[in-house]
Short mmCIF file of the C-alpha atoms (twelve columns), coordinates in Angstrom:
data_MODEL
# 
_entry.id   MODEL 
# 
loop_
_atom_site.group_PDB 
_atom_site.id 
_atom_site.type_symbol 
_atom_site.label_atom_id 
_atom_site.label_alt_id 
_atom_site.label_comp_id 
_atom_site.label_asym_id 
_atom_site.label_seq_id 
_atom_site.Cartn_x 
_atom_site.Cartn_y 
_atom_site.Cartn_z 
_atom_site.pdbx_PDB_model_num 
ATOM 1   C CA . MET A 1   105.122 117.806 105.971 1 
ATOM 2   C CA . PRO A 2   104.503 119.784 109.151 1 
ATOM 3   C CA . ARG A 3   104.784 117.787 112.365 1 
ATOM 4   C CA . LEU A 4   104.178 118.539 116.017 1 
ATOM 5   C CA . CYS A 5   105.116 116.437 119.043 1 
ATOM 6   C CA . VAL A 6   102.914 116.799 122.119 1 
ATOM 7   C CA . ALA A 7   103.370 115.389 125.606 1 
ATOM 8   C CA . THR A 8   100.712 112.924 126.761 1 
ATOM 9   C CA . PRO A 9   100.359 110.684 129.821 1 
ATOM 10  C CA . THR A 10  101.170 107.755 127.516 1 
ATOM 11  C CA . GLY A 11  104.335 109.333 126.110 1 
ATOM 12  C CA . PRO A 12  105.321 111.816 123.403 1 
ATOM 13  C CA . PHE A 13  102.833 111.790 120.526 1 
ATOM 14  C CA . GLU A 14  103.787 113.136 117.106 1 
ATOM 15  C CA . ILE A 15  101.110 114.342 114.683 1 
ATOM 16  C CA . THR A 16  101.768 114.883 110.964 1 
ATOM 17  C CA . GLU A 17  99.808  117.122 108.618 1 
ATOM 18  C CA . THR A 18  99.740  116.765 104.828 1 
ATOM 19  C CA . ASN A 19  97.766  119.120 102.615 1 
ATOM 20  C CA . GLY A 20  95.479  120.274 105.426 1 
ATOM 21  C CA . GLN A 21  94.724  116.806 106.814 1 
ATOM 22  C CA . ILE A 22  96.187  114.680 109.593 1 
ATOM 23  C CA . THR A 23  97.868  111.746 107.862 1 
ATOM 24  C CA . ARG A 24  99.958  110.214 110.615 1 
ATOM 25  C CA . ALA A 25  100.165 110.058 114.393 1 
ATOM 26  C CA . THR A 26  102.547 107.999 116.432 1 
ATOM 27  C CA . TRP A 27  104.021 107.680 119.873 1 
ATOM 28  C CA . ILE A 28  107.580 108.820 119.320 1 
ATOM 29  C CA . ALA A 29  109.830 111.346 120.995 1 
ATOM 30  C CA . SER A 30  110.794 114.035 118.532 1 
ATOM 31  C CA . ASP A 31  111.637 117.701 118.406 1 
ATOM 32  C CA . ALA A 32  108.911 118.335 115.811 1 
ATOM 33  C CA . ALA A 33  107.424 121.733 116.576 1 
ATOM 34  C CA . ASP A 34  105.848 123.017 113.388 1 
ATOM 35  C CA . ASP A 35  103.162 125.603 113.995 1 
ATOM 36  C CA . THR A 36  100.084 125.339 111.799 1 
ATOM 37  C CA . PRO A 37  96.463  126.008 112.705 1 
ATOM 38  C CA . LEU A 38  95.562  122.348 112.138 1 
ATOM 39  C CA . LEU A 39  98.428  120.997 114.252 1 
ATOM 40  C CA . ARG A 40  97.560  123.442 117.052 1 
ATOM 41  C CA . ARG A 41  93.933  122.298 116.863 1 
ATOM 42  C CA . ALA A 42  94.997  118.639 116.899 1 
ATOM 43  C CA . ALA A 43  97.308  119.213 119.886 1 
ATOM 44  C CA . SER A 44  94.501  120.980 121.721 1 
ATOM 45  C CA . GLN A 45  92.089  118.105 121.052 1 
ATOM 46  C CA . VAL A 46  94.646  115.485 122.122 1 
ATOM 47  C CA . ALA A 47  95.205  117.415 125.372 1 
ATOM 48  C CA . ALA A 48  91.437  117.657 125.936 1 
ATOM 49  C CA . TYR A 49  91.056  113.913 125.336 1 
ATOM 50  C CA . PHE A 50  93.689  113.123 127.948 1 
ATOM 51  C CA . ASN A 51  92.185  115.699 130.333 1 
ATOM 52  C CA . GLY A 52  88.845  113.899 130.048 1 
ATOM 53  C CA . THR A 53  86.970  116.775 128.406 1 
ATOM 54  C CA . LEU A 54  86.838  115.451 124.809 1 
ATOM 55  C CA . THR A 55  85.326  112.190 123.625 1 
ATOM 56  C CA . ASP A 56  85.218  112.749 119.851 1 
ATOM 57  C CA . PHE A 57  88.024  114.139 117.725 1 
ATOM 58  C CA . ASP A 58  86.887  116.617 115.094 1 
ATOM 59  C CA . LEU A 59  89.831  116.772 112.720 1 
ATOM 60  C CA . PRO A 60  90.264  116.204 108.995 1 
ATOM 61  C CA . LEU A 61  91.942  112.812 108.646 1 
ATOM 62  C CA . ALA A 62  93.326  111.099 105.551 1 
ATOM 63  C CA . VAL A 63  94.193  107.407 105.588 1 
ATOM 64  C CA . GLU A 64  96.629  107.204 102.690 1 
ATOM 65  C CA . THR A 65  96.833  103.436 102.357 1 
ATOM 66  C CA . SER A 66  95.036  100.593 100.599 1 
ATOM 67  C CA . GLU A 67  91.282  100.544 100.124 1 
ATOM 68  C CA . PHE A 68  90.979  97.686  102.631 1 
ATOM 69  C CA . GLN A 69  92.994  99.626  105.225 1 
ATOM 70  C CA . GLN A 70  90.697  102.609 104.659 1 
ATOM 71  C CA . GLN A 71  87.638  100.377 105.219 1 
ATOM 72  C CA . VAL A 72  89.106  98.994  108.453 1 
ATOM 73  C CA . CYS A 73  89.959  102.497 109.668 1 
ATOM 74  C CA . ALA A 74  86.449  103.731 108.823 1 
ATOM 75  C CA . ARG A 75  84.954  100.922 110.947 1 
ATOM 76  C CA . ILE A 76  87.346  101.694 113.797 1 
ATOM 77  C CA . ALA A 77  86.580  105.418 113.621 1 
ATOM 78  C CA . ALA A 78  82.890  104.629 114.141 1 
ATOM 79  C CA . ILE A 79  83.471  102.977 117.548 1 
ATOM 80  C CA . PRO A 80  82.194  105.430 120.177 1 
ATOM 81  C CA . PHE A 81  84.255  106.613 123.125 1 
ATOM 82  C CA . GLY A 82  84.026  104.083 125.945 1 
ATOM 83  C CA . ASP A 83  82.888  101.228 123.685 1 
ATOM 84  C CA . THR A 84  84.803  98.335  122.187 1 
ATOM 85  C CA . THR A 85  84.350  95.848  119.390 1 
ATOM 86  C CA . THR A 86  86.319  92.828  118.230 1 
ATOM 87  C CA . TYR A 87  88.463  92.064  115.226 1 
ATOM 88  C CA . GLY A 88  85.903  89.374  114.387 1 
ATOM 89  C CA . GLU A 89  82.959  91.776  114.417 1 
ATOM 90  C CA . ILE A 90  84.754  94.138  112.040 1 
ATOM 91  C CA . ALA A 91  85.823  91.178  109.888 1 
ATOM 92  C CA . LYS A 92  82.224  89.979  109.625 1 
ATOM 93  C CA . ALA A 93  81.041  93.457  108.600 1 
ATOM 94  C CA . LEU A 94  83.749  93.682  105.936 1 
ATOM 95  C CA . GLY A 95  83.554  90.061  104.777 1 
ATOM 96  C CA . ALA A 96  87.231  89.562  105.547 1 
ATOM 97  C CA . PRO A 97  89.284  87.294  107.827 1 
ATOM 98  C CA . ALA A 98  89.818  88.525  111.386 1 
ATOM 99  C CA . GLN A 99  93.581  88.238  110.892 1 
ATOM 100 C CA . ALA A 100 93.402  90.711  108.003 1 
ATOM 101 C CA . VAL A 101 91.466  93.105  110.219 1 
ATOM 102 C CA . GLY A 102 94.113  92.649  112.910 1 
ATOM 103 C CA . ARG A 103 96.803  93.610  110.394 1 
ATOM 104 C CA . GLY A 104 94.622  96.546  109.366 1 
ATOM 105 C CA . CYS A 105 94.377  97.713  112.962 1 
ATOM 106 C CA . GLY A 106 98.127  97.355  113.343 1 
ATOM 107 C CA . GLY A 107 98.627  99.373  110.178 1 
ATOM 108 C CA . ASN A 108 96.386  102.235 111.292 1 
ATOM 109 C CA . PRO A 109 98.485  105.316 110.460 1 
ATOM 110 C CA . ILE A 110 96.548  107.595 112.846 1 
ATOM 111 C CA . PRO A 111 96.133  105.731 116.150 1 
ATOM 112 C CA . LEU A 112 94.292  107.419 118.990 1 
ATOM 113 C CA . LEU A 113 92.502  109.753 116.539 1 
ATOM 114 C CA . ILE A 114 91.284  106.600 114.774 1 
ATOM 115 C CA . PRO A 115 90.817  104.599 117.990 1 
ATOM 116 C CA . CYS A 116 92.208  101.152 117.178 1 
ATOM 117 C CA . HIS A 117 92.750  100.658 120.914 1 
ATOM 118 C CA . ARG A 118 88.984  100.024 121.082 1 
ATOM 119 C CA . VAL A 119 89.330  96.817  119.035 1 
ATOM 120 C CA . LEU A 120 89.785  93.659  121.113 1 
ATOM 121 C CA . GLY A 121 90.460  90.025  120.384 1 
ATOM 122 C CA . SER A 122 87.631  87.534  120.889 1 
ATOM 123 C CA . ALA A 123 89.415  86.087  123.930 1 
ATOM 124 C CA . GLY A 124 91.401  89.050  125.227 1 
ATOM 125 C CA . LEU A 125 92.958  92.376  124.503 1 
ATOM 126 C CA . GLY A 126 94.656  91.642  121.221 1 
ATOM 127 C CA . GLY A 127 97.700  93.654  120.262 1 
ATOM 128 C CA . PHE A 128 98.506  97.317  119.979 1 
ATOM 129 C CA . SER A 129 101.286 98.860  117.934 1 
ATOM 130 C CA . GLY A 130 101.231 102.309 119.545 1 
ATOM 131 C CA . GLY A 131 103.131 103.634 122.508 1 
ATOM 132 C CA . THR A 132 104.454 100.834 124.686 1 
ATOM 133 C CA . GLY A 133 102.092 98.324  123.118 1 
ATOM 134 C CA . VAL A 134 99.411  96.598  125.156 1 
ATOM 135 C CA . GLU A 135 100.231 98.753  128.208 1 
ATOM 136 C CA . THR A 136 99.210  101.844 126.235 1 
ATOM 137 C CA . LYS A 137 96.064  100.105 125.003 1 
ATOM 138 C CA . VAL A 138 95.094  99.223  128.585 1 
ATOM 139 C CA . TRP A 139 95.768  102.811 129.723 1 
ATOM 140 C CA . LEU A 140 93.554  104.241 126.967 1 
ATOM 141 C CA . LEU A 141 90.725  101.763 127.615 1 
ATOM 142 C CA . ARG A 142 90.807  102.495 131.338 1 
ATOM 143 C CA . HIS A 143 90.856  106.223 130.612 1 
ATOM 144 C CA . GLU A 144 87.676  105.759 128.569 1 
ATOM 145 C CA . GLY A 145 86.069  103.407 131.082 1 
ATOM 146 C CA . ALA A 146 85.891  100.752 128.341 1 
ATOM 147 C CA . GLY A 147 86.496  97.047  128.461 1 
ATOM 148 C CA . GLY A 148 85.081  96.310  131.916 1 
ATOM 149 C CA . LEU A 149 87.315  93.251  132.066 1 
ATOM 150 C CA . LEU A 150 90.234  95.615  132.640 1 
ATOM 151 C CA . ILE A 151 88.908  97.734  135.464 1 
# 
């Protein structure tokens, strides 16, 4: 599986391609430097996001997990740049417990590109499994001008 690690303001970010789709992204330092058209395009879009010139990723993504995880990720992917929702709102839409949605957010295999940082708890930020955790979530929300409680 081709992989590419790109520098971001929130730390090194590794992107994985499988069969012409992005299947994984994670904050991890690596020497991954595969050169494919899709990984170059993904790196360019990630850079544009952090530069403030891109608000919507346009990449082929594949969530290779359970059907429920795919449903959670589809709901997360629909949250617009600069907006937030809650675990409870997604849970209500899916007819599932909020805790299951929280686990689904935590299991998102393609964070940032599928913006799970835009999902908040009903009484606060909630968790974040990417980067340095909640600090990364706060950075991303501030970058997007989302979650007015943080600014």
